[in-house]
């Protein structure tokens, strides 16, 4: 589907529009792979997604309805995964990209991340199981380790 060209008067306005589009599509349960050109841009999108947690629920419901999307579920924190050139993501790069196709997943990635990894709609069951085990067990097994949180 071709979308209308959208011109924004500033980079901030552009990022705000991107985040509201992410919100709208996420409410529909669609997996989203958000490509950015730089590490800084990926982190700016992530900060704006975090800011959605402070928007009153009534406003989010109103916006979702305006966009033709179902309202966000109660407690929907708009969780996302970020993948860029920062060292903390290198070890998990293939797992992050493999899970980008899960329903409602939001993956923010720089253009060069994840080369050679397929995105499967619905996610990769084996990769998801490994990720969840690490997420749940590492903090218990190694509570003081700097890498305890995947």
PDB file of C-alpha atoms in Angstrom:
ATOM      1  CA  UNK A   1       0.000   0.000   0.000  1.00  0.00           C
ATOM      2  CA  UNK A   2       1.347   3.436  -0.869  1.00  0.00           C
ATOM      3  CA  UNK A   3       1.061   6.043   1.849  1.00  0.00           C
ATOM      4  CA  UNK A   4       0.842   9.758   1.373  1.00  0.00           C
ATOM      5  CA  UNK A   5       4.102  11.653   1.628  1.00  0.00           C
ATOM      6  CA  UNK A   6       4.322  13.410   4.962  1.00  0.00           C
ATOM      7  CA  UNK A   7       6.540  16.444   5.423  1.00  0.00           C
ATOM      8  CA  UNK A   8       7.500  17.488   8.928  1.00  0.00           C
ATOM      9  CA  UNK A   9       8.825  20.861   9.945  1.00  0.00           C
ATOM     10  CA  UNK A  10      11.427  19.367  12.300  1.00  0.00           C
ATOM     11  CA  UNK A  11      13.067  16.111  13.337  1.00  0.00           C
ATOM     12  CA  UNK A  12      11.158  16.244  16.636  1.00  0.00           C
ATOM     13  CA  UNK A  13       7.813  16.456  14.861  1.00  0.00           C
ATOM     14  CA  UNK A  14       8.852  13.574  12.592  1.00  0.00           C
ATOM     15  CA  UNK A  15       9.761  11.367  15.571  1.00  0.00           C
ATOM     16  CA  UNK A  16       6.486  12.214  17.302  1.00  0.00           C
ATOM     17  CA  UNK A  17       4.552  11.178  14.184  1.00  0.00           C
ATOM     18  CA  UNK A  18       6.565   7.948  13.948  1.00  0.00           C
ATOM     19  CA  UNK A  19       5.785   7.094  17.574  1.00  0.00           C
ATOM     20  CA  UNK A  20       2.050   7.706  17.127  1.00  0.00           C
ATOM     21  CA  UNK A  21       2.090   5.492  14.034  1.00  0.00           C
ATOM     22  CA  UNK A  22       3.888   2.798  16.063  1.00  0.00           C
ATOM     23  CA  UNK A  23       1.223   3.176  18.757  1.00  0.00           C
ATOM     24  CA  UNK A  24      -1.613   2.841  16.249  1.00  0.00           C
ATOM     25  CA  UNK A  25      -0.211  -0.264  14.557  1.00  0.00           C
ATOM     26  CA  UNK A  26       0.753  -1.847  17.893  1.00  0.00           C
ATOM     27  CA  UNK A  27      -2.857  -1.485  19.085  1.00  0.00           C
ATOM     28  CA  UNK A  28      -3.863  -3.544  16.040  1.00  0.00           C
ATOM     29  CA  UNK A  29      -1.482  -6.315  17.169  1.00  0.00           C
ATOM     30  CA  UNK A  30       0.865  -5.891  14.225  1.00  0.00           C
ATOM     31  CA  UNK A  31       4.556  -6.620  14.663  1.00  0.00           C
ATOM     32  CA  UNK A  32       6.639  -3.530  13.951  1.00  0.00           C
ATOM     33  CA  UNK A  33      10.232  -3.290  12.810  1.00  0.00           C
ATOM     34  CA  UNK A  34      11.197   0.367  13.027  1.00  0.00           C
ATOM     35  CA  UNK A  35      14.302   1.125  10.982  1.00  0.00           C
ATOM     36  CA  UNK A  36      16.419   4.109  11.944  1.00  0.00           C
ATOM     37  CA  UNK A  37      19.547   5.518  10.365  1.00  0.00           C
ATOM     38  CA  UNK A  38      21.582   6.106  13.524  1.00  0.00           C
ATOM     39  CA  UNK A  39      22.000   4.817  17.062  1.00  0.00           C
ATOM     40  CA  UNK A  40      20.929   8.214  18.375  1.00  0.00           C
ATOM     41  CA  UNK A  41      17.743   8.156  16.304  1.00  0.00           C
ATOM     42  CA  UNK A  42      16.866   4.639  17.540  1.00  0.00           C
ATOM     43  CA  UNK A  43      17.329   5.806  21.122  1.00  0.00           C
ATOM     44  CA  UNK A  44      15.214   8.927  20.483  1.00  0.00           C
ATOM     45  CA  UNK A  45      12.338   6.732  19.247  1.00  0.00           C
ATOM     46  CA  UNK A  46      12.754   4.533  22.342  1.00  0.00           C
ATOM     47  CA  UNK A  47      12.608   7.561  24.674  1.00  0.00           C
ATOM     48  CA  UNK A  48       9.403   8.731  23.014  1.00  0.00           C
ATOM     49  CA  UNK A  49       7.849   5.272  23.376  1.00  0.00           C
ATOM     50  CA  UNK A  50       8.751   5.346  27.073  1.00  0.00           C
ATOM     51  CA  UNK A  51       6.987   8.703  27.328  1.00  0.00           C
ATOM     52  CA  UNK A  52       3.702   7.047  26.243  1.00  0.00           C
ATOM     53  CA  UNK A  53       3.570   5.506  29.710  1.00  0.00           C
ATOM     54  CA  UNK A  54       2.908   9.020  31.065  1.00  0.00           C
ATOM     55  CA  UNK A  55       0.101   9.883  28.641  1.00  0.00           C
ATOM     56  CA  UNK A  56      -3.305   9.561  30.331  1.00  0.00           C
ATOM     57  CA  UNK A  57      -5.103   6.384  29.276  1.00  0.00           C
ATOM     58  CA  UNK A  58      -8.144   8.374  28.103  1.00  0.00           C
ATOM     59  CA  UNK A  59      -5.966  10.225  25.580  1.00  0.00           C
ATOM     60  CA  UNK A  60      -4.462   6.955  24.304  1.00  0.00           C
ATOM     61  CA  UNK A  61      -7.917   5.433  23.874  1.00  0.00           C
ATOM     62  CA  UNK A  62      -9.136   8.570  22.092  1.00  0.00           C
ATOM     63  CA  UNK A  63      -6.158   8.550  19.726  1.00  0.00           C
ATOM     64  CA  UNK A  64      -6.520   4.830  18.989  1.00  0.00           C
ATOM     65  CA  UNK A  65     -10.189   5.332  18.104  1.00  0.00           C
ATOM     66  CA  UNK A  66      -9.301   8.288  15.890  1.00  0.00           C
ATOM     67  CA  UNK A  67      -6.773   6.083  14.048  1.00  0.00           C
ATOM     68  CA  UNK A  68      -9.275   3.225  13.653  1.00  0.00           C
ATOM     69  CA  UNK A  69      -7.348   0.969  16.027  1.00  0.00           C
ATOM     70  CA  UNK A  70      -8.725  -0.916  19.006  1.00  0.00           C
ATOM     71  CA  UNK A  71      -7.867   0.788  22.293  1.00  0.00           C
ATOM     72  CA  UNK A  72      -4.692  -0.390  24.011  1.00  0.00           C
ATOM     73  CA  UNK A  73      -5.219  -3.071  26.593  1.00  0.00           C
ATOM     74  CA  UNK A  74      -5.098  -2.010  30.208  1.00  0.00           C
ATOM     75  CA  UNK A  75      -1.525  -2.161  31.392  1.00  0.00           C
ATOM     76  CA  UNK A  76      -0.110  -2.153  27.844  1.00  0.00           C
ATOM     77  CA  UNK A  77       3.345  -0.717  28.453  1.00  0.00           C
ATOM     78  CA  UNK A  78       4.307  -0.611  24.774  1.00  0.00           C
ATOM     79  CA  UNK A  79       7.284  -2.813  25.434  1.00  0.00           C
ATOM     80  CA  UNK A  80       9.898  -2.681  22.746  1.00  0.00           C
ATOM     81  CA  UNK A  81      13.318  -4.074  22.015  1.00  0.00           C
ATOM     82  CA  UNK A  82      16.082  -1.866  20.730  1.00  0.00           C
ATOM     83  CA  UNK A  83      18.877  -3.142  18.519  1.00  0.00           C
ATOM     84  CA  UNK A  84      21.702  -0.877  17.513  1.00  0.00           C
ATOM     85  CA  UNK A  85      25.484  -0.769  17.561  1.00  0.00           C
ATOM     86  CA  UNK A  86      25.726  -0.525  21.346  1.00  0.00           C
ATOM     87  CA  UNK A  87      27.776  -3.459  22.718  1.00  0.00           C
ATOM     88  CA  UNK A  88      25.031  -4.695  25.060  1.00  0.00           C
ATOM     89  CA  UNK A  89      22.912  -5.743  22.052  1.00  0.00           C
ATOM     90  CA  UNK A  90      25.575  -7.563  20.037  1.00  0.00           C
ATOM     91  CA  UNK A  91      25.241 -10.930  21.792  1.00  0.00           C
ATOM     92  CA  UNK A  92      21.447 -10.997  21.378  1.00  0.00           C
ATOM     93  CA  UNK A  93      21.247  -9.560  17.856  1.00  0.00           C
ATOM     94  CA  UNK A  94      20.028 -12.711  16.090  1.00  0.00           C
ATOM     95  CA  UNK A  95      17.514 -13.501  18.865  1.00  0.00           C
ATOM     96  CA  UNK A  96      16.111  -9.964  18.822  1.00  0.00           C
ATOM     97  CA  UNK A  97      15.634  -9.956  15.065  1.00  0.00           C
ATOM     98  CA  UNK A  98      14.194 -13.483  15.026  1.00  0.00           C
ATOM     99  CA  UNK A  99      11.477 -12.388  17.474  1.00  0.00           C
ATOM    100  CA  UNK A 100      10.600  -9.175  15.630  1.00  0.00           C
ATOM    101  CA  UNK A 101       7.679 -10.948  13.920  1.00  0.00           C
ATOM    102  CA  UNK A 102       5.766 -11.793  17.122  1.00  0.00           C
ATOM    103  CA  UNK A 103       2.260 -10.351  17.373  1.00  0.00           C
ATOM    104  CA  UNK A 104       2.459  -6.824  18.759  1.00  0.00           C
ATOM    105  CA  UNK A 105       6.268  -6.859  18.946  1.00  0.00           C
ATOM    106  CA  UNK A 106       8.020  -3.508  18.584  1.00  0.00           C
ATOM    107  CA  UNK A 107      11.637  -3.722  17.452  1.00  0.00           C
ATOM    108  CA  UNK A 108      13.628  -0.528  16.949  1.00  0.00           C
ATOM    109  CA  UNK A 109      16.709  -1.184  14.879  1.00  0.00           C
ATOM    110  CA  UNK A 110      19.381   0.693  13.031  1.00  0.00           C
ATOM    111  CA  UNK A 111      19.529  -0.163   9.340  1.00  0.00           C
ATOM    112  CA  UNK A 112      22.658  -2.323   9.658  1.00  0.00           C
ATOM    113  CA  UNK A 113      21.478  -4.507  12.547  1.00  0.00           C
ATOM    114  CA  UNK A 114      20.335  -8.084  12.146  1.00  0.00           C
ATOM    115  CA  UNK A 115      21.903  -8.899   8.806  1.00  0.00           C
ATOM    116  CA  UNK A 116      21.527 -12.571   7.925  1.00  0.00           C
ATOM    117  CA  UNK A 117      18.680 -13.304  10.352  1.00  0.00           C
ATOM    118  CA  UNK A 118      15.172 -14.107   9.154  1.00  0.00           C
ATOM    119  CA  UNK A 119      12.164 -12.473  10.762  1.00  0.00           C
ATOM    120  CA  UNK A 120       9.401 -15.040  11.141  1.00  0.00           C
ATOM    121  CA  UNK A 121       5.822 -13.884  11.538  1.00  0.00           C
ATOM    122  CA  UNK A 122       4.735 -15.153  14.918  1.00  0.00           C
ATOM    123  CA  UNK A 123       8.342 -15.210  16.130  1.00  0.00           C
ATOM    124  CA  UNK A 124      10.826 -18.025  16.491  1.00  0.00           C
ATOM    125  CA  UNK A 125       9.615 -20.489  19.166  1.00  0.00           C
ATOM    126  CA  UNK A 126      13.052 -21.861  20.043  1.00  0.00           C
ATOM    127  CA  UNK A 127      14.592 -18.392  20.220  1.00  0.00           C
ATOM    128  CA  UNK A 128      11.707 -17.079  22.323  1.00  0.00           C
ATOM    129  CA  UNK A 129      12.052 -19.975  24.766  1.00  0.00           C
ATOM    130  CA  UNK A 130      15.789 -19.286  25.158  1.00  0.00           C
ATOM    131  CA  UNK A 131      15.165 -15.560  25.611  1.00  0.00           C
ATOM    132  CA  UNK A 132      12.476 -16.108  28.256  1.00  0.00           C
ATOM    133  CA  UNK A 133      14.629 -18.604  30.152  1.00  0.00           C
ATOM    134  CA  UNK A 134      17.530 -16.139  30.206  1.00  0.00           C
ATOM    135  CA  UNK A 135      15.228 -13.292  31.210  1.00  0.00           C
ATOM    136  CA  UNK A 136      13.708 -15.262  34.086  1.00  0.00           C
ATOM    137  CA  UNK A 137      16.638 -17.345  35.302  1.00  0.00           C
ATOM    138  CA  UNK A 138      19.736 -15.152  34.926  1.00  0.00           C
ATOM    139  CA  UNK A 139      18.674 -12.586  37.531  1.00  0.00           C
ATOM    140  CA  UNK A 140      18.008 -15.417  39.998  1.00  0.00           C
ATOM    141  CA  UNK A 141      21.173 -17.377  39.237  1.00  0.00           C
ATOM    142  CA  UNK A 142      23.495 -14.347  38.994  1.00  0.00           C
ATOM    143  CA  UNK A 143      21.776 -11.482  40.809  1.00  0.00           C
ATOM    144  CA  UNK A 144      24.845  -9.237  41.036  1.00  0.00           C
ATOM    145  CA  UNK A 145      26.229  -9.893  37.570  1.00  0.00           C
ATOM    146  CA  UNK A 146      26.164  -6.889  35.209  1.00  0.00           C
ATOM    147  CA  UNK A 147      24.726  -9.100  32.443  1.00  0.00           C
ATOM    148  CA  UNK A 148      22.033 -10.611  34.634  1.00  0.00           C
ATOM    149  CA  UNK A 149      19.273  -8.793  32.754  1.00  0.00           C
ATOM    150  CA  UNK A 150      19.140  -9.864  29.100  1.00  0.00           C
TER     151      UNK A 150
END
